[in-house]
Every structure is written in C-alpha cells, then in structure tokens.
mmCIF file of N, CA and C in Angstrom:
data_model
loop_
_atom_site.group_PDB
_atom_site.id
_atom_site.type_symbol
_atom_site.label_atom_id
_atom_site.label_comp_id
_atom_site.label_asym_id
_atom_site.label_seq_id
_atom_site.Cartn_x
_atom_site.Cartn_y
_atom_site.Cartn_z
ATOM 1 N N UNK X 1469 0.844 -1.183 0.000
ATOM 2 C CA UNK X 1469 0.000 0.000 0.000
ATOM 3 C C UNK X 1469 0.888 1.246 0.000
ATOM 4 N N UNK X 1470 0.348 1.986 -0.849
ATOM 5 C CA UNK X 1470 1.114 3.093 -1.070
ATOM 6 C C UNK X 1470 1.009 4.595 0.056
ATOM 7 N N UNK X 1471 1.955 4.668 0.843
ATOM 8 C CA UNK X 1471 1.638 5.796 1.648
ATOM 9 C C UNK X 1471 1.269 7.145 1.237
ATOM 10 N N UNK X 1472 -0.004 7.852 1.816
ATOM 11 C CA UNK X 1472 -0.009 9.298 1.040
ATOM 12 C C UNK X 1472 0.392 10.078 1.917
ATOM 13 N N UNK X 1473 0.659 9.924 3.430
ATOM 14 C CA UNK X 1473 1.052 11.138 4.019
ATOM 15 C C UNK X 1473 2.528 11.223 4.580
ATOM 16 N N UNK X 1474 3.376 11.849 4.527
ATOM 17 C CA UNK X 1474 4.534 11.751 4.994
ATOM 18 C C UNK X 1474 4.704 11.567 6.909
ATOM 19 N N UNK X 1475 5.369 10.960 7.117
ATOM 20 C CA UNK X 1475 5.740 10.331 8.686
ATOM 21 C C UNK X 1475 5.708 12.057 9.391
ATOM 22 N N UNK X 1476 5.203 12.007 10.535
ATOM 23 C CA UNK X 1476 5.130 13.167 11.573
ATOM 24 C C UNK X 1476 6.710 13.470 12.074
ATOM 25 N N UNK X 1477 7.183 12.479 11.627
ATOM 26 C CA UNK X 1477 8.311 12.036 13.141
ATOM 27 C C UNK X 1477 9.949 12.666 11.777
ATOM 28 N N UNK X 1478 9.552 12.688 10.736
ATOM 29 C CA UNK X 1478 10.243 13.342 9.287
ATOM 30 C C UNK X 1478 10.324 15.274 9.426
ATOM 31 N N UNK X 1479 11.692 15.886 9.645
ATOM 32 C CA UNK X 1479 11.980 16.895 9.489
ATOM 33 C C UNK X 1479 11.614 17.798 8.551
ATOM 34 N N UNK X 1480 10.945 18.566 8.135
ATOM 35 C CA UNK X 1480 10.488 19.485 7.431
ATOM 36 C C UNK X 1480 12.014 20.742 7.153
ATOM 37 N N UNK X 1481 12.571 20.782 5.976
ATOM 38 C CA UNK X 1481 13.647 21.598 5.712
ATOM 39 C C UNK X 1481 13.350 22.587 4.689
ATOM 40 N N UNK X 1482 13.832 24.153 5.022
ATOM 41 C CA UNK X 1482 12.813 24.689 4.733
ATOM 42 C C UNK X 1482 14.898 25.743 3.815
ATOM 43 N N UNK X 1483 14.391 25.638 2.748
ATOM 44 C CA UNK X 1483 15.304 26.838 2.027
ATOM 45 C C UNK X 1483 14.982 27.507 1.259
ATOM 46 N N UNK X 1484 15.626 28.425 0.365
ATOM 47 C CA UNK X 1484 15.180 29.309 -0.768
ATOM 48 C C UNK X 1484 15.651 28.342 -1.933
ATOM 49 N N UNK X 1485 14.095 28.835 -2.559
ATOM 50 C CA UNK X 1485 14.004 27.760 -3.894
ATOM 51 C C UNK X 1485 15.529 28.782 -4.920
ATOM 52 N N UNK X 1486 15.501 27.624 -5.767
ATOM 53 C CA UNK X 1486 16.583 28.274 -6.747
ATOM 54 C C UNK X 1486 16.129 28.149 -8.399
ATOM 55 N N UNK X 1487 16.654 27.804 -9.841
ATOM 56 C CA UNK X 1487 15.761 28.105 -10.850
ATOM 57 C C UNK X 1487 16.030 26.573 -10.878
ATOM 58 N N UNK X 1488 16.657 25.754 -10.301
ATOM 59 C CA UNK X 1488 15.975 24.169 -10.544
ATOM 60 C C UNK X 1488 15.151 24.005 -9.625
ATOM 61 N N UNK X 1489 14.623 24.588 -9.397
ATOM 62 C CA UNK X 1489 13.392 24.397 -8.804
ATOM 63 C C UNK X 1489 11.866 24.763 -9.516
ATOM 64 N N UNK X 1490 12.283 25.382 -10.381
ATOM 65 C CA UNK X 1490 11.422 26.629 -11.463
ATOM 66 C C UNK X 1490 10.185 25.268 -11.800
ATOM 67 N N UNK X 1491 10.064 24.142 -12.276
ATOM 68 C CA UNK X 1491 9.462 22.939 -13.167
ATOM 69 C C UNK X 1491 7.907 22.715 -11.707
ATOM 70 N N UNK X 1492 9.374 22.548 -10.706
ATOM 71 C CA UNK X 1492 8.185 21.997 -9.863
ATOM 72 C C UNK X 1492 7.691 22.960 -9.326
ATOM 73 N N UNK X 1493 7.522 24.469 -8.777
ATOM 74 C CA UNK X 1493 7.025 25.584 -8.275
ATOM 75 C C UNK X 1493 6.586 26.419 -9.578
ATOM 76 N N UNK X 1494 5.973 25.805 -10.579
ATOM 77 C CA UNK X 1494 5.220 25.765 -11.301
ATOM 78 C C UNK X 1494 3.859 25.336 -11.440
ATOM 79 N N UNK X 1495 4.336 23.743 -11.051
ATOM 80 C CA UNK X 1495 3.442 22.417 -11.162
ATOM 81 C C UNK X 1495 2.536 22.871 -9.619
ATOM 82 N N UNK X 1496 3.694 23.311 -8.410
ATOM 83 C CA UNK X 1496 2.606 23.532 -7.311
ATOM 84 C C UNK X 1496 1.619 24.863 -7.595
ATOM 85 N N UNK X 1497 2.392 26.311 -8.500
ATOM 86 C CA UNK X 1497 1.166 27.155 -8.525
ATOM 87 C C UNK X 1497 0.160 26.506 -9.277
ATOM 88 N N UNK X 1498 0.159 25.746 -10.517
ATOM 89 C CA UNK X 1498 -0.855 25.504 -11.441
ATOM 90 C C UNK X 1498 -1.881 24.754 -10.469
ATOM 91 N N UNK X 1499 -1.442 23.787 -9.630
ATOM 92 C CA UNK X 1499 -1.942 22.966 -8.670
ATOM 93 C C UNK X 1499 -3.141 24.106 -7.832
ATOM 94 N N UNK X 1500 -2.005 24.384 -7.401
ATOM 95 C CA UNK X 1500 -2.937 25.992 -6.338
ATOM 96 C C UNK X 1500 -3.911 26.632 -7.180
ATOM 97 N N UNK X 1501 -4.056 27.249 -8.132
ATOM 98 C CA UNK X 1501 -4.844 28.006 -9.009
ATOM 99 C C UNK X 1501 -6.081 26.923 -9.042
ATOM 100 N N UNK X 1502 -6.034 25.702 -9.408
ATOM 101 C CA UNK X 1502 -6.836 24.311 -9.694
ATOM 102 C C UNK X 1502 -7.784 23.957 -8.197
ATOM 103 N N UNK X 1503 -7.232 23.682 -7.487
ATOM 104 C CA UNK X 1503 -7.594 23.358 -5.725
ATOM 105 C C UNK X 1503 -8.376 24.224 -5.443
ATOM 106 N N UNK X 1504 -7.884 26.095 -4.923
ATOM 107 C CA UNK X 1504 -8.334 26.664 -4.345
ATOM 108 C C UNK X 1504 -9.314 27.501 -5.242
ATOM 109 N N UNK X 1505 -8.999 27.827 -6.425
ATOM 110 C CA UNK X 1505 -10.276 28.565 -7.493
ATOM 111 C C UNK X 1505 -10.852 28.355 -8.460
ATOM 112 N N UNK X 1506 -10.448 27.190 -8.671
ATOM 113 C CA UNK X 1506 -10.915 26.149 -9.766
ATOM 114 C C UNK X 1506 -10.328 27.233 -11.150
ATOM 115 N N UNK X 1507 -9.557 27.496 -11.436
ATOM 116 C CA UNK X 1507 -8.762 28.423 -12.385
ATOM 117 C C UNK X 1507 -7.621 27.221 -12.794
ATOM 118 N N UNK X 1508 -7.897 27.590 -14.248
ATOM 119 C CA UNK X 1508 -6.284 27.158 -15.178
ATOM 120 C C UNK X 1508 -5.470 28.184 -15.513
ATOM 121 N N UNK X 1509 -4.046 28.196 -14.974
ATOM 122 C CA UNK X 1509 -3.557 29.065 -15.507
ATOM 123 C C UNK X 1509 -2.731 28.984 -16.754
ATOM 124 N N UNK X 1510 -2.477 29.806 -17.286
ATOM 125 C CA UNK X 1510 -1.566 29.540 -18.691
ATOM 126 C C UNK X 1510 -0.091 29.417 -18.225
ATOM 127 N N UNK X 1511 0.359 28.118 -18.147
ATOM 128 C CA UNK X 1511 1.195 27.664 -18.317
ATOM 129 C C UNK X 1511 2.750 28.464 -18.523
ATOM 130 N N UNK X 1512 2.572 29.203 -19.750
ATOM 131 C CA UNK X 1512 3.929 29.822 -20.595
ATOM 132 C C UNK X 1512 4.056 31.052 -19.352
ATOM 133 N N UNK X 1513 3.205 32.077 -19.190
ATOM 134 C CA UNK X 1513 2.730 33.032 -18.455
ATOM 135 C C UNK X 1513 2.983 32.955 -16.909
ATOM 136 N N UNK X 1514 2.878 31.735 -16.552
ATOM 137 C CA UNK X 1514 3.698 30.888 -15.286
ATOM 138 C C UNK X 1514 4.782 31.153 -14.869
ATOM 139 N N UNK X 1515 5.163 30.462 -15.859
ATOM 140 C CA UNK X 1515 6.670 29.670 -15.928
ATOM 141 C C UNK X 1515 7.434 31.302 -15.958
ATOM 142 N N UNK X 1516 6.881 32.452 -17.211
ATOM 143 C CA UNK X 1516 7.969 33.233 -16.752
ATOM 144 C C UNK X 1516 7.966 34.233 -16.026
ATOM 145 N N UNK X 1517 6.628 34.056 -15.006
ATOM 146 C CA UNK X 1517 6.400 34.666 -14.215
ATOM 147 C C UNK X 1517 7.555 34.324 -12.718
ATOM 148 N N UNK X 1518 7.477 33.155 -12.609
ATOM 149 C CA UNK X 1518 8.234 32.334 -11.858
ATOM 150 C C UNK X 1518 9.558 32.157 -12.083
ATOM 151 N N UNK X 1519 10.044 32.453 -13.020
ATOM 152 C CA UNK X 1519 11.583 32.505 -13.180
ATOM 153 C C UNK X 1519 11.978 34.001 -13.400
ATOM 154 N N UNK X 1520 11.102 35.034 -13.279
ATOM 155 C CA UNK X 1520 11.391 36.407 -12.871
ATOM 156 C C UNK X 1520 11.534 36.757 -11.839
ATOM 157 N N UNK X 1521 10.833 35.535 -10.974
ATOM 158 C CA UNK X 1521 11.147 36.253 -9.236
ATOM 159 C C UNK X 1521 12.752 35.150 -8.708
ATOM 160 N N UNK X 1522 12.684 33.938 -9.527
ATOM 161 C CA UNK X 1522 13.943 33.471 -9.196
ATOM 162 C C UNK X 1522 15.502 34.530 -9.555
ATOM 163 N N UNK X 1523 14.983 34.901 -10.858
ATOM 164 C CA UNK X 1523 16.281 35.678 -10.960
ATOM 165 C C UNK X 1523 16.500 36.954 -11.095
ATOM 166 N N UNK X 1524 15.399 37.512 -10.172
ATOM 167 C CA UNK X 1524 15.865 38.671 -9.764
ATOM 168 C C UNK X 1524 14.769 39.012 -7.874
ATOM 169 N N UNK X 1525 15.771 38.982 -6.957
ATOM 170 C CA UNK X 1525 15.564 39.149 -5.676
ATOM 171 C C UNK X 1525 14.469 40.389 -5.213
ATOM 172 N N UNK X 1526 14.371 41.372 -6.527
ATOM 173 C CA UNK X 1526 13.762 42.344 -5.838
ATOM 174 C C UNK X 1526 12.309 42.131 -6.175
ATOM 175 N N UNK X 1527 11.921 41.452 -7.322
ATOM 176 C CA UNK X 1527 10.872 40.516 -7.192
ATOM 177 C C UNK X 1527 10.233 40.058 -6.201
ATOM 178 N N UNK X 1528 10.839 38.912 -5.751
ATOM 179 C CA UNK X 1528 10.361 38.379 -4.449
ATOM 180 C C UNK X 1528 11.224 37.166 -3.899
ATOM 181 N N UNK X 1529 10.927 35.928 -3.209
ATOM 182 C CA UNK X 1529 11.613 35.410 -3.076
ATOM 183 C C UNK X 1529 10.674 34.135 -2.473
ATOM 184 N N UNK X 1530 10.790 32.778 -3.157
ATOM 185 C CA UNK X 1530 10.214 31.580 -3.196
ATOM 186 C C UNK X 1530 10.950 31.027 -2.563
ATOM 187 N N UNK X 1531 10.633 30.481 -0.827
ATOM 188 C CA UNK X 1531 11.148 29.091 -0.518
ATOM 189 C C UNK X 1531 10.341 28.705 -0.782
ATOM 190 N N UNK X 1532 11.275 27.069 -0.408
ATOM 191 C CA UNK X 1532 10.516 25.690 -0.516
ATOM 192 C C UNK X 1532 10.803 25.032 0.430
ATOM 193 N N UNK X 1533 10.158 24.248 1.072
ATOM 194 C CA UNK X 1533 10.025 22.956 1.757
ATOM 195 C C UNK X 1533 10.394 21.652 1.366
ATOM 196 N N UNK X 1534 10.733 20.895 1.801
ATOM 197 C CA UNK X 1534 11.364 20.058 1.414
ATOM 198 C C UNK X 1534 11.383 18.600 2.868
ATOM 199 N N UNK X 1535 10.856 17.354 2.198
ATOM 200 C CA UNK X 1535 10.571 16.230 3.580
ATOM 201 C C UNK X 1535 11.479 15.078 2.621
ATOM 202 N N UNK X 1536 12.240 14.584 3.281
ATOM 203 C CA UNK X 1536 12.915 13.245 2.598
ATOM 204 C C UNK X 1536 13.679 13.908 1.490
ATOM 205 N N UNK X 1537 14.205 14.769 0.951
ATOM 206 C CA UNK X 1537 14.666 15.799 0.185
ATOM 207 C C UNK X 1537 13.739 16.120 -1.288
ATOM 208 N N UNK X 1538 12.712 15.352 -1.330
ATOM 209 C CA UNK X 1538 11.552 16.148 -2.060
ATOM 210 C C UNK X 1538 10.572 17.404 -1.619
ATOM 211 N N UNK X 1539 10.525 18.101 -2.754
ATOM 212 C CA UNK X 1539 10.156 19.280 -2.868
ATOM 213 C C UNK X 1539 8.393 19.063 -2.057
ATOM 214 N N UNK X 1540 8.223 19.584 -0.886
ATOM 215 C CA UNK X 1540 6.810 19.291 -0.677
ATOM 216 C C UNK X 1540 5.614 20.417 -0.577
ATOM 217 N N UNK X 1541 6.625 21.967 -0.221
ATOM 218 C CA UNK X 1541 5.687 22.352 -0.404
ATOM 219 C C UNK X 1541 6.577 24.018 -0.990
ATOM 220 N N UNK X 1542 5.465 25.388 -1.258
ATOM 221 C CA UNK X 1542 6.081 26.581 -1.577
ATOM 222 C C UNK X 1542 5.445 27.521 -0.898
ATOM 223 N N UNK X 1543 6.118 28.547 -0.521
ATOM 224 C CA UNK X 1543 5.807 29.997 -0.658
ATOM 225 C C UNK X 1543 6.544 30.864 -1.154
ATOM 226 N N UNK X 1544 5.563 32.279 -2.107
ATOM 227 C CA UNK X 1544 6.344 33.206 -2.477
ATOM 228 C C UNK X 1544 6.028 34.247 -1.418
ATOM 229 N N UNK X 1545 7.420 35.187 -0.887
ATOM 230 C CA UNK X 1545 7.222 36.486 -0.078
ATOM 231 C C UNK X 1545 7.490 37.631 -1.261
ATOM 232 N N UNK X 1546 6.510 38.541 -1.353
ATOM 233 C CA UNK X 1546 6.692 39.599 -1.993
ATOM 234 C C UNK X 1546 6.490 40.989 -0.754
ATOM 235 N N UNK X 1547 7.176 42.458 -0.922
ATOM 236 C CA UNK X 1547 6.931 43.278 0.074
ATOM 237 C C UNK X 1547 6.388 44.590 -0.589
ATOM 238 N N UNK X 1548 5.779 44.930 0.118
ATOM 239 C CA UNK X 1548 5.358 46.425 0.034
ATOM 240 C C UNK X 1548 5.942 47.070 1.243
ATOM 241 N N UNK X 1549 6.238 48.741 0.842
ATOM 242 C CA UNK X 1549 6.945 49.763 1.435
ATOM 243 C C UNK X 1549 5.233 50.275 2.390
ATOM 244 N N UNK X 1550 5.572 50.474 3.712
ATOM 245 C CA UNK X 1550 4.750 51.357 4.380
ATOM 246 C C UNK X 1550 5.238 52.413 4.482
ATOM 247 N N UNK X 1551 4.880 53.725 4.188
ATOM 248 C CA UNK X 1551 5.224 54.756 4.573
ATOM 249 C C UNK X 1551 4.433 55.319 6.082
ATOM 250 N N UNK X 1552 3.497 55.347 6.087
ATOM 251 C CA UNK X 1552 2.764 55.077 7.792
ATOM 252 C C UNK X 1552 3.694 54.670 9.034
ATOM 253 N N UNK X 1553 4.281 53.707 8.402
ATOM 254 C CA UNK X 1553 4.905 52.836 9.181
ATOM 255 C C UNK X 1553 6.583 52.821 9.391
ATOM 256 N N UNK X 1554 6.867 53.228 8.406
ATOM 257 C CA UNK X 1554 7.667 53.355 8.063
ATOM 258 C C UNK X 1554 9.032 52.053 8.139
ATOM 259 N N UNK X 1555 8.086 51.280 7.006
ATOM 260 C CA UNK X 1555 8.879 50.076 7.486
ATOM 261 C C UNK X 1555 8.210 49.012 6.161
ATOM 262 N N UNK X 1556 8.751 47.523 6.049
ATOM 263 C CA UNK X 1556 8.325 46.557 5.138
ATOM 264 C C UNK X 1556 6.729 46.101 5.953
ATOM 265 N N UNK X 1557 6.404 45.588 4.701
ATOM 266 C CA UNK X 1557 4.863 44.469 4.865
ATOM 267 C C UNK X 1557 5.572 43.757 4.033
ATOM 268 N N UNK X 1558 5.267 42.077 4.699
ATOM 269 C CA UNK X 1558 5.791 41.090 3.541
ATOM 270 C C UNK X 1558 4.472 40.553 3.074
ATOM 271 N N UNK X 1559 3.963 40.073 2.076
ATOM 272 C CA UNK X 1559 2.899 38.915 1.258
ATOM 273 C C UNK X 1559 3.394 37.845 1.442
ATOM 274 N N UNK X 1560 2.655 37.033 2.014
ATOM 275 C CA UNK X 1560 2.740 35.498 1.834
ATOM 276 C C UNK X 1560 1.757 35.359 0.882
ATOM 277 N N UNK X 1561 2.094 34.528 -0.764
ATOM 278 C CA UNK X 1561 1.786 34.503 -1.599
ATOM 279 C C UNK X 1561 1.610 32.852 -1.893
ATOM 280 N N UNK X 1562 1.122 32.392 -3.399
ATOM 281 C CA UNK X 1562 1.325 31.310 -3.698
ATOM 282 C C UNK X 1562 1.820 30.126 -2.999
ATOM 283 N N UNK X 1563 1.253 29.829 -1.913
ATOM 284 C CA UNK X 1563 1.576 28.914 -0.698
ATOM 285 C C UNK X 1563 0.815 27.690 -0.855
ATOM 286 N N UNK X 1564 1.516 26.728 -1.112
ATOM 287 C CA UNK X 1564 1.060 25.080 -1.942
ATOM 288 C C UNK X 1564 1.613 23.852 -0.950
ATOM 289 N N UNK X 1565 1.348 23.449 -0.879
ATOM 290 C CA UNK X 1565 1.432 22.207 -0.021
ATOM 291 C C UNK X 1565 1.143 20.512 -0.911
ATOM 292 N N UNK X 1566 1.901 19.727 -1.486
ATOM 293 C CA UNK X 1566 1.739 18.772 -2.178
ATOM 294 C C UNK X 1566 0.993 17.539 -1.686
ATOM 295 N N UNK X 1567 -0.353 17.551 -1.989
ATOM 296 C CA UNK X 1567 -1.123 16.638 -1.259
ATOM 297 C C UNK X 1567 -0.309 15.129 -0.169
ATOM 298 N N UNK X 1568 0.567 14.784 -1.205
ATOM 299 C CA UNK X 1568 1.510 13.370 -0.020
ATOM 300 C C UNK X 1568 1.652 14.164 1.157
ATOM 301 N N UNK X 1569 2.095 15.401 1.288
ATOM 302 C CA UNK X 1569 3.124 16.162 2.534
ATOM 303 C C UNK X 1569 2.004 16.634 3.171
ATOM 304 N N UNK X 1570 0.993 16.894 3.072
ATOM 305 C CA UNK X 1570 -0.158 17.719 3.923
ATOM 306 C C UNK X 1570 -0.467 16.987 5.217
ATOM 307 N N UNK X 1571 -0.758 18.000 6.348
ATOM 308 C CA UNK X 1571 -0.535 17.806 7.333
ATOM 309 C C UNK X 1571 0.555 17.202 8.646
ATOM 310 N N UNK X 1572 1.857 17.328 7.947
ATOM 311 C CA UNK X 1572 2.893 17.083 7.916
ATOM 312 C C UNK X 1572 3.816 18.735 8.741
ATOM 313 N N UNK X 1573 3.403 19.536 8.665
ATOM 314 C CA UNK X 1573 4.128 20.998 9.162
ATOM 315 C C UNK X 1573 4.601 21.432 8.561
ATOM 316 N N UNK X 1574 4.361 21.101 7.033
ATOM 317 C CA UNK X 1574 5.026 21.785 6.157
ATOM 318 C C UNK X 1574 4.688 23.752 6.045
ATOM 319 N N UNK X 1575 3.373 23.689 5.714
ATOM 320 C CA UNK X 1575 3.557 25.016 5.692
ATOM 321 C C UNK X 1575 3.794 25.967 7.565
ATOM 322 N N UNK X 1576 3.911 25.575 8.471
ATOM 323 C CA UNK X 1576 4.285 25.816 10.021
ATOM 324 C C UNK X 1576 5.442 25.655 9.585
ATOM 325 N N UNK X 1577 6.285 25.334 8.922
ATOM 326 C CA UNK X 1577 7.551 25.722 8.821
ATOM 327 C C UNK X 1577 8.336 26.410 7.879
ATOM 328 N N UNK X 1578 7.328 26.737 7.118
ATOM 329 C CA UNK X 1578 7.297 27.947 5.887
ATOM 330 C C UNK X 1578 7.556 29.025 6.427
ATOM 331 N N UNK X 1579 6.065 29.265 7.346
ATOM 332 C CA UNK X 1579 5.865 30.143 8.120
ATOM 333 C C UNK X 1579 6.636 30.772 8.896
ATOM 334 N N UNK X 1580 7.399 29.574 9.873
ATOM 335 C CA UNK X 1580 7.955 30.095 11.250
ATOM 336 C C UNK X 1580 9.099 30.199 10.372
ATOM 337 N N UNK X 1581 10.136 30.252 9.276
ATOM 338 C CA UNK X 1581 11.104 30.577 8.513
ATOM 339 C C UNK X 1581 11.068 31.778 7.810
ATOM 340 N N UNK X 1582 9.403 32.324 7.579
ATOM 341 C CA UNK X 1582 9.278 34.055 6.962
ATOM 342 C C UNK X 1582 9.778 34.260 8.578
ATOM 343 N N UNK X 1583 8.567 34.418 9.473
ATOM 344 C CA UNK X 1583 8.853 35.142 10.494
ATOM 345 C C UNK X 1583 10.026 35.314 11.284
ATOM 346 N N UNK X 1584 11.076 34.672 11.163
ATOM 347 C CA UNK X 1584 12.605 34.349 11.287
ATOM 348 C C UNK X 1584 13.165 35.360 10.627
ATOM 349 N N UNK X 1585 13.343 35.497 9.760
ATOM 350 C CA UNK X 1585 13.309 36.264 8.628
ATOM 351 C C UNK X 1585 12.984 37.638 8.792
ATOM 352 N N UNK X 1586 11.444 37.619 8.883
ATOM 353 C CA UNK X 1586 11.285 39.289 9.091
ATOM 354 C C UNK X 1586 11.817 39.726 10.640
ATOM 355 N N UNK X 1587 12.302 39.060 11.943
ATOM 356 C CA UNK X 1587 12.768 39.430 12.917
ATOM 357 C C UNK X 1587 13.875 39.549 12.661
ATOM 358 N N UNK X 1588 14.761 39.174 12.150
ATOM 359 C CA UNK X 1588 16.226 39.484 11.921
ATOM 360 C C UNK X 1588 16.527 40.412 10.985
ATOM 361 N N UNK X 1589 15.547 41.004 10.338
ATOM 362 C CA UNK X 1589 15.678 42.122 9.321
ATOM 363 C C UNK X 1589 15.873 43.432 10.129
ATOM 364 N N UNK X 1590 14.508 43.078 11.317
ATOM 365 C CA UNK X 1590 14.170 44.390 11.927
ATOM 366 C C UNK X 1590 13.329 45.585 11.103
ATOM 367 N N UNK X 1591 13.176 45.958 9.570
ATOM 368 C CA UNK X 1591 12.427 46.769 9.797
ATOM 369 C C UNK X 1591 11.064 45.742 9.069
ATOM 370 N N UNK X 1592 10.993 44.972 9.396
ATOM 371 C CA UNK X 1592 9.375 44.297 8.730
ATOM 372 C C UNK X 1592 8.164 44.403 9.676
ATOM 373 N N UNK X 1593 7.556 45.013 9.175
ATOM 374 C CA UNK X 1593 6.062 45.756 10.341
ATOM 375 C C UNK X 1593 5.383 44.479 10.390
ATOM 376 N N UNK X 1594 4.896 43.856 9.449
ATOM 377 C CA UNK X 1594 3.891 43.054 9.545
ATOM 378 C C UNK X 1594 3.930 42.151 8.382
ATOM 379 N N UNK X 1595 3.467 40.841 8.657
ATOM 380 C CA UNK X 1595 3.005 40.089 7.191
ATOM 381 C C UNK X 1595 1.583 39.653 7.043
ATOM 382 N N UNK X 1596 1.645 39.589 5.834
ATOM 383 C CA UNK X 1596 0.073 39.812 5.226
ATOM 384 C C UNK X 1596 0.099 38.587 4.370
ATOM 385 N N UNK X 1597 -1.134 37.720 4.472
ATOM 386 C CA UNK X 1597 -1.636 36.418 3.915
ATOM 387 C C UNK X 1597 -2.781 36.855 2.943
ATOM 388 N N UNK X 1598 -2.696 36.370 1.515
ATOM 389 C CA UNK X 1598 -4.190 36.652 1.049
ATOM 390 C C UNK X 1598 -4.665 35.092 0.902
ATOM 391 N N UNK X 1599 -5.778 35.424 1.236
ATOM 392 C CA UNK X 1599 -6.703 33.763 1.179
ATOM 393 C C UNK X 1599 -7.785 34.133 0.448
ATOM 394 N N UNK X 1600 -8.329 33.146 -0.787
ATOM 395 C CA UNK X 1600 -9.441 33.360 -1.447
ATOM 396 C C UNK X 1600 -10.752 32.612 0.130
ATOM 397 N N UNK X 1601 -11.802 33.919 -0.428
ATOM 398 C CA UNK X 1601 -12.570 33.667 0.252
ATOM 399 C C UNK X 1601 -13.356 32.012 -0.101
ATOM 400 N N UNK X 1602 -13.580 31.700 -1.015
ATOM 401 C CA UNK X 1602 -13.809 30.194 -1.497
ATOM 402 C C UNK X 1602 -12.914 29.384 -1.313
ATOM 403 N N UNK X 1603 -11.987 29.670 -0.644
ATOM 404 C CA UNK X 1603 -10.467 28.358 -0.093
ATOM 405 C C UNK X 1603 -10.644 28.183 1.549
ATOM 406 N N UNK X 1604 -12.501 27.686 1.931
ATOM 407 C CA UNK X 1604 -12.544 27.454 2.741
ATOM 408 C C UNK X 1604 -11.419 26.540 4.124
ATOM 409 N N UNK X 1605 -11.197 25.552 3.088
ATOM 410 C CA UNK X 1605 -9.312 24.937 4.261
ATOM 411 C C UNK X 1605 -8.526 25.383 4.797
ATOM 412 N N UNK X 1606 -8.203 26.634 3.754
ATOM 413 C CA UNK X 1606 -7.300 27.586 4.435
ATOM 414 C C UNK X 1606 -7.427 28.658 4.989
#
C-alpha cells in the first residue's frame, strides 16, 4: 500500500528555492490556481512569471520545503513599502502544499522561517496572507 502522508516524526527543511526548482514551483502554482479557485492558468505566463522572481531578488523570493529531500511544499514572499509605518509588509503569496506532505508541518515551517526572517531584518512591520474567500481549508 502506497503511503499518502509523509511520517510526523520526518523533518520538514525549509530553504530558498533556486531556478531548478522553477518545473516543480510551477506544477505547485498551477496545482494551487486548480484546488483553491478552480482556475487554469496559462502555463507559458507561469513559468515566466516564476523565473522572474527566481532571478531577480527584488521581485520576491520563493522558498521551498522540502521532507525526505523532495520538494513538498512553496511559498512566495513579496513586500510592500509602508510609509505610515515606516517600514516593510511582507505577502505570503502562492503557498502550496503537495497533497503526499499535507498535514505534515510543512507550511508551520514555511511560516515560522518568513517570520525568522522578518525578525532578523528588523524593519518588517507586519506580514500579510491573502486567502481566497472560497479556499474554505485555508
């Protein structure tokens, strides 16, 4: 029998995706678009959407997750400038989770790796999640 969920007791490793990564943080947005809004996205339009934020930082910046050293799950952080605030807002964006790895901590360790992140920066005010209102799960 084929296992679908990955072992609890399995480390969740969490780094910044790189452009070999570009195929499969593709496959998870198209996935995401499909799941949460029932949307196809165009493919070509994807892909070089996704290899614009790999190779260039001011874009944004895609980790990945990773259980048994497969790719299990993504997020993209993109920021906006507060002037109010005078300080960053990060986006947690395109955040996918590969059905085998779900419920596993994958994205809790997405997470607790932005917020790592924006504390050691020091000026990040706040982060901001968008959730479609029809992506009742999440």
């Amino acid at each position: 029998m084929e296992e679908t969920q990955a072992s609890s007791r399995e480390a969740v490793r969490v780094r910044e995706a790189t452009p070999a990564d570009l195929e499969l943080l593709v496959a998870g947005n198209l996935a995401l678009a499909e799941e949460s809004e029932g949307r196809r996205l165009d493919e070509s339009v994807l892909e070089a959407g996704v290899a614009a934020v790999l190779a260039d930082p001011a874009r944004g910046l895609y980790l990945a997750a990773e259980l048994g050293g497969e790719l299990a799950g993504q997020l993209l952080l993109t920021w906006e400038w507060s002037d109010w605030r005078n300080g960053w807002f990060w986006w947690i964006q395109s955040v996918y989770t590969w059905p085998w790895a779900r419920r596993s901590g994958v994205y809790r360790a997405l997470y607790t790796e932005v917020g790592l992140r924006a504390r050691a920066r020091g000026d990040v005010r706040g982060l901001r999640l968008y959730v479609a209102r029809e992506d009742e799960i999440a």
